[in-house]
CSV table of C-alpha atoms in Angstrom, one decimal:
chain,number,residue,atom,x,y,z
A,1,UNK,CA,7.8,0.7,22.0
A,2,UNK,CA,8.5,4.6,21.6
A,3,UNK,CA,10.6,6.3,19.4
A,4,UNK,CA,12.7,7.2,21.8
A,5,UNK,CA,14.0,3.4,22.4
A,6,UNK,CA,14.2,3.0,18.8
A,7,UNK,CA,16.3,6.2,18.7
A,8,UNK,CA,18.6,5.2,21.8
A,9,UNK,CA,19.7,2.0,20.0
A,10,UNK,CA,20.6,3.6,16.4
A,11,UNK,CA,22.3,6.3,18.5
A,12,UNK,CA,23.9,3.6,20.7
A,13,UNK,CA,24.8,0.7,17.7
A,14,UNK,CA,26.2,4.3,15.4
A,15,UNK,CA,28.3,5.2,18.2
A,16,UNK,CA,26.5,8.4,19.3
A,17,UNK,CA,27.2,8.0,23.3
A,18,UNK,CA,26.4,11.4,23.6
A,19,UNK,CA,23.1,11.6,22.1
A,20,UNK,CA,22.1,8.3,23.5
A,21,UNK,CA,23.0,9.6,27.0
A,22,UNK,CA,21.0,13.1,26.3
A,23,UNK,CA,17.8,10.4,25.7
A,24,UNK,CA,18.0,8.7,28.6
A,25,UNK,CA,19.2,11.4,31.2
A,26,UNK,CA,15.5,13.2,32.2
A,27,UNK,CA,17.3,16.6,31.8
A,28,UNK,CA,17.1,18.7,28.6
A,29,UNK,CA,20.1,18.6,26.3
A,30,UNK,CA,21.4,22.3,25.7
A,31,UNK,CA,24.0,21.2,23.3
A,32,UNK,CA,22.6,22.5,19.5
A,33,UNK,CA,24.8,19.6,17.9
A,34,UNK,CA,23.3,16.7,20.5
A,35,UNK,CA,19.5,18.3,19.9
A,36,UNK,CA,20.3,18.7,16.0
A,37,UNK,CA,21.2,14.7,15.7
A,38,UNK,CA,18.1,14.0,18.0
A,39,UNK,CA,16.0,15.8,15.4
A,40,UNK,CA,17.5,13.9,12.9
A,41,UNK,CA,17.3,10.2,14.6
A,42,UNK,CA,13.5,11.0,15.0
A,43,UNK,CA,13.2,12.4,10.9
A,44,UNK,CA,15.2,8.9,10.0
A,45,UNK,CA,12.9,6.7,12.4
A,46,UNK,CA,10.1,7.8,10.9
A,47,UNK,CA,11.5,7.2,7.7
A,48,UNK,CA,12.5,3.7,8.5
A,49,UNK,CA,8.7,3.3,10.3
A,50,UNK,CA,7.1,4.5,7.1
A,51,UNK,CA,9.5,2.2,5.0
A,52,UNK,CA,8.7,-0.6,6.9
A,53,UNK,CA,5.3,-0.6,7.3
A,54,UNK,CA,4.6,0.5,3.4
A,55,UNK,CA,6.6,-2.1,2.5
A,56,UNK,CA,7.0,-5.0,4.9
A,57,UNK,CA,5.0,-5.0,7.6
A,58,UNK,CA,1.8,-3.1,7.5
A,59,UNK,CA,0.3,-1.6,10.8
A,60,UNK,CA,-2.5,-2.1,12.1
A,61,UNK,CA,-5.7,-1.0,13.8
A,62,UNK,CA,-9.1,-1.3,15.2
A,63,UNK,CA,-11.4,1.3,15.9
A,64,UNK,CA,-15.4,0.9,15.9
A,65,UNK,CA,-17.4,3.5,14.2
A,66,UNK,CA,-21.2,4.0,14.0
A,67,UNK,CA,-22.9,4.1,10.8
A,68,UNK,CA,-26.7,5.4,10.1
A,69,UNK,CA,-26.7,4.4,6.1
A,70,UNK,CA,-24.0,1.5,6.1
A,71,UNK,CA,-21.0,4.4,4.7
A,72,UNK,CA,-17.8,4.8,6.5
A,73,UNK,CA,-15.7,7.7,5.4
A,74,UNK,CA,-11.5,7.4,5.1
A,75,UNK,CA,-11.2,10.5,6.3
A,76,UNK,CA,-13.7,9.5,9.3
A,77,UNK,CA,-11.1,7.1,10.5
A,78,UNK,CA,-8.7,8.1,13.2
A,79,UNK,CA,-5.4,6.7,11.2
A,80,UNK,CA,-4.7,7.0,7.8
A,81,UNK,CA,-6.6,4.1,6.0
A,82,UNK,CA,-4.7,2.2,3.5
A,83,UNK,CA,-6.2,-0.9,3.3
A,84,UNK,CA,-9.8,-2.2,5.0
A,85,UNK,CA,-8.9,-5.7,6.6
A,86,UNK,CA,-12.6,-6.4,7.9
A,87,UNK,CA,-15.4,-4.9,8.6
A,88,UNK,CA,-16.9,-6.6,11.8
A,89,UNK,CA,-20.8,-6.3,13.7
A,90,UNK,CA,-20.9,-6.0,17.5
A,91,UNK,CA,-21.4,-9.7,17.9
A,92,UNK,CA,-17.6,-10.3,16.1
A,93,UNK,CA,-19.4,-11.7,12.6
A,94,UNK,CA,-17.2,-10.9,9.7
A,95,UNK,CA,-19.2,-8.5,7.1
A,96,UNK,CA,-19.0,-7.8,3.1
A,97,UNK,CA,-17.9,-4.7,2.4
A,98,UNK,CA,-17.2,-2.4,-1.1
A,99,UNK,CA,-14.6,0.0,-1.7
A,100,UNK,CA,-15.5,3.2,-3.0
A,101,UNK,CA,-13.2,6.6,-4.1
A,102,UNK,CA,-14.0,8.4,-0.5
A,103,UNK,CA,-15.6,5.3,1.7
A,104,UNK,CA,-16.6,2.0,2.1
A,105,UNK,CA,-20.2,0.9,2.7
A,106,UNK,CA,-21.4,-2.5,4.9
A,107,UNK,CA,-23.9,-2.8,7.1
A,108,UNK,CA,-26.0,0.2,9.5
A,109,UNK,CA,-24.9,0.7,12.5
A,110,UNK,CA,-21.8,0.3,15.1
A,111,UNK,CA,-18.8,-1.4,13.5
A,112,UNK,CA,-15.7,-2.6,14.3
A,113,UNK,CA,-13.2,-2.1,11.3
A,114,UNK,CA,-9.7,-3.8,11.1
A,115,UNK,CA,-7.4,-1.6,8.9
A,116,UNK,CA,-3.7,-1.1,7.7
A,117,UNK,CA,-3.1,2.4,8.3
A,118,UNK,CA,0.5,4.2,6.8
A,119,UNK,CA,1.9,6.3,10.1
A,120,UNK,CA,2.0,10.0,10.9
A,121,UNK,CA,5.1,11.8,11.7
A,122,UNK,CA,6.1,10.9,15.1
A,123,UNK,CA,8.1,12.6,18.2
A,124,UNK,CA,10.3,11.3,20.8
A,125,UNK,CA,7.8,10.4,23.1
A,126,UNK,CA,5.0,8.9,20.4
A,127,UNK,CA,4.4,5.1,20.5
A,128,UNK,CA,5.9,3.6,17.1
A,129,UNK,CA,3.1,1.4,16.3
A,130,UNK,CA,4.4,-1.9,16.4
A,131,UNK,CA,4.4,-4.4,19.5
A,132,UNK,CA,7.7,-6.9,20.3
A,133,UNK,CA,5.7,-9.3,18.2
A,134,UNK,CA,5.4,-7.3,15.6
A,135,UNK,CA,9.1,-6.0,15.0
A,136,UNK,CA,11.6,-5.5,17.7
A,137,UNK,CA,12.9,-2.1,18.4
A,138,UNK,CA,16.2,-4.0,18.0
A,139,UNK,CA,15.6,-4.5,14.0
A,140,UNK,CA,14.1,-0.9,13.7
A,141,UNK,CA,16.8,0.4,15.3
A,142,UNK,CA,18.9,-1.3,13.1
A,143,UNK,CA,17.3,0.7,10.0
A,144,UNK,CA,17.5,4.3,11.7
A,145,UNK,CA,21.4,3.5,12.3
A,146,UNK,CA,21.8,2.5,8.7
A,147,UNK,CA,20.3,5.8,8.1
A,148,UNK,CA,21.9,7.8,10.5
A,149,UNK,CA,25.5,5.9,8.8
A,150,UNK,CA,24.7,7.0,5.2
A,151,UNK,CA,24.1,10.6,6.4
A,152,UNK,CA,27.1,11.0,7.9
A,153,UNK,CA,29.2,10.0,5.0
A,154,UNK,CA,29.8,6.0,7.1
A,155,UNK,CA,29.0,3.7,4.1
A,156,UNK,CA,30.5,0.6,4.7
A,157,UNK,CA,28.6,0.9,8.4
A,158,UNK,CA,25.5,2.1,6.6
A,159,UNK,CA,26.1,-1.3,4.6
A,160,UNK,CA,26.4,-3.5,7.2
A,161,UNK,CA,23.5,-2.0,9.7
A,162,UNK,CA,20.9,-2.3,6.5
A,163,UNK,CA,21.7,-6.4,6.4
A,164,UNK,CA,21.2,-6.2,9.6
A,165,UNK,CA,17.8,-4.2,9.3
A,166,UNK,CA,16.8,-6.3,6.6
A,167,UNK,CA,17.7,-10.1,8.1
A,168,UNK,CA,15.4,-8.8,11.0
A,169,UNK,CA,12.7,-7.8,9.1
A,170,UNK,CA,12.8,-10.8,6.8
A,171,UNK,CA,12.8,-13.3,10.1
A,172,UNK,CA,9.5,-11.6,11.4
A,173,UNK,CA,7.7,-11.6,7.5
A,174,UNK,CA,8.9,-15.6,5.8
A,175,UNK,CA,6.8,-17.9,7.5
A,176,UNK,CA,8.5,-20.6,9.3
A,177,UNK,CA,9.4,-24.3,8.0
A,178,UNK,CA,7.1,-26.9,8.5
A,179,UNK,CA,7.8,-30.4,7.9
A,180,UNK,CA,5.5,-32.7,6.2
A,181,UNK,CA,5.0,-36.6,6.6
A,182,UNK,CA,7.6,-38.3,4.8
A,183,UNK,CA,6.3,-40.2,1.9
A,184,UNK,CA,6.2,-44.0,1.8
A,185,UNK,CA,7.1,-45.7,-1.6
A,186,UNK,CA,6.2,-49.5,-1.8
């Protein structure tokens, strides 16, 4: 999913026809009121992005890097590292690793590390990170329209679009019920 879907469904659910249309027609808006709400909508569903995957659901990557003395740097990574979910040879064995201030060190050469990364700021036409699995654009958009509400003063919307936001995210993060065996008393 882009940012731009996330953005046309805030803009859509907050009543925003006119921005939503701007999105989805190909032609450039020239109206400085529809382009100043897009730059907003984008500021707010990065916001909502960051919020969620600092807080709720963390994103997630794998990139393989090459190693000559077993250190991988952070700043060596292509995302912004936050936490190191495995560390990975070429044959898919799980390594040990150690944290330390600037790196990490395992095993010499190629890796394949899984991380949780926090996002970068992101435009229109940027990918938002999360799959269908992950979130629905539905849930985020949810959040970005809560924003978009409390900005302009809409409260009790603003309200009502965060339960939203927050009863989506909290179906994709509790686990599902599982029933056990019943127990048999003799």
């Amino acid at each position: 999913m882009t940012i731009k879907e996330v953005i046309i469904g805030a803009a859509t659910l907050a009543g925003e026809e006119k921005t939503a249309k701007a999105l989805i027609d190909t032609e450039t808006a020239d109206d400085k009121e529809i382009l100043g709400r897009i730059d907003l909508l984008t500021r707010l569903a990065n916001l909502v992005i960051g919020e969620t995957a600092a807080t709720y659901i963390p994103l997630k990557t794998e990139e393989k890097v090459g190693t000559a003395d077993g250190k991988v740097y952070y700043a060596d990574l292509k995302k912004n590292a936050v936490k190191i979910l495995g560390v990975y040879d070429e044959f898919g064995d799980k390594l040990a690793f150690k944290h330390f201030g600037e790196y990490f060190s395992s095993a010499r050469g190629t890796l394949s590390v899984v991380y949780a990364y926090s996002p970068s700021n992101l435009g229109l036409d940027d990918d938002a990170g999360y799959t269908e699995r992950d979130v629905s654009a539905n849930v985020l958009s949810y959040g970005v329209a809560a924003e978009y509400c409390l900005t302009q003063g809409r409260f009790d919307e603003a309200v009502m679009w965060r339960e939203r936001y927050s009863d989506g995210i909290e179906a994709f993060c509790l686990p599902e019920n599982r029933r056990t065996k019943r127990r048999g008393w003799l």
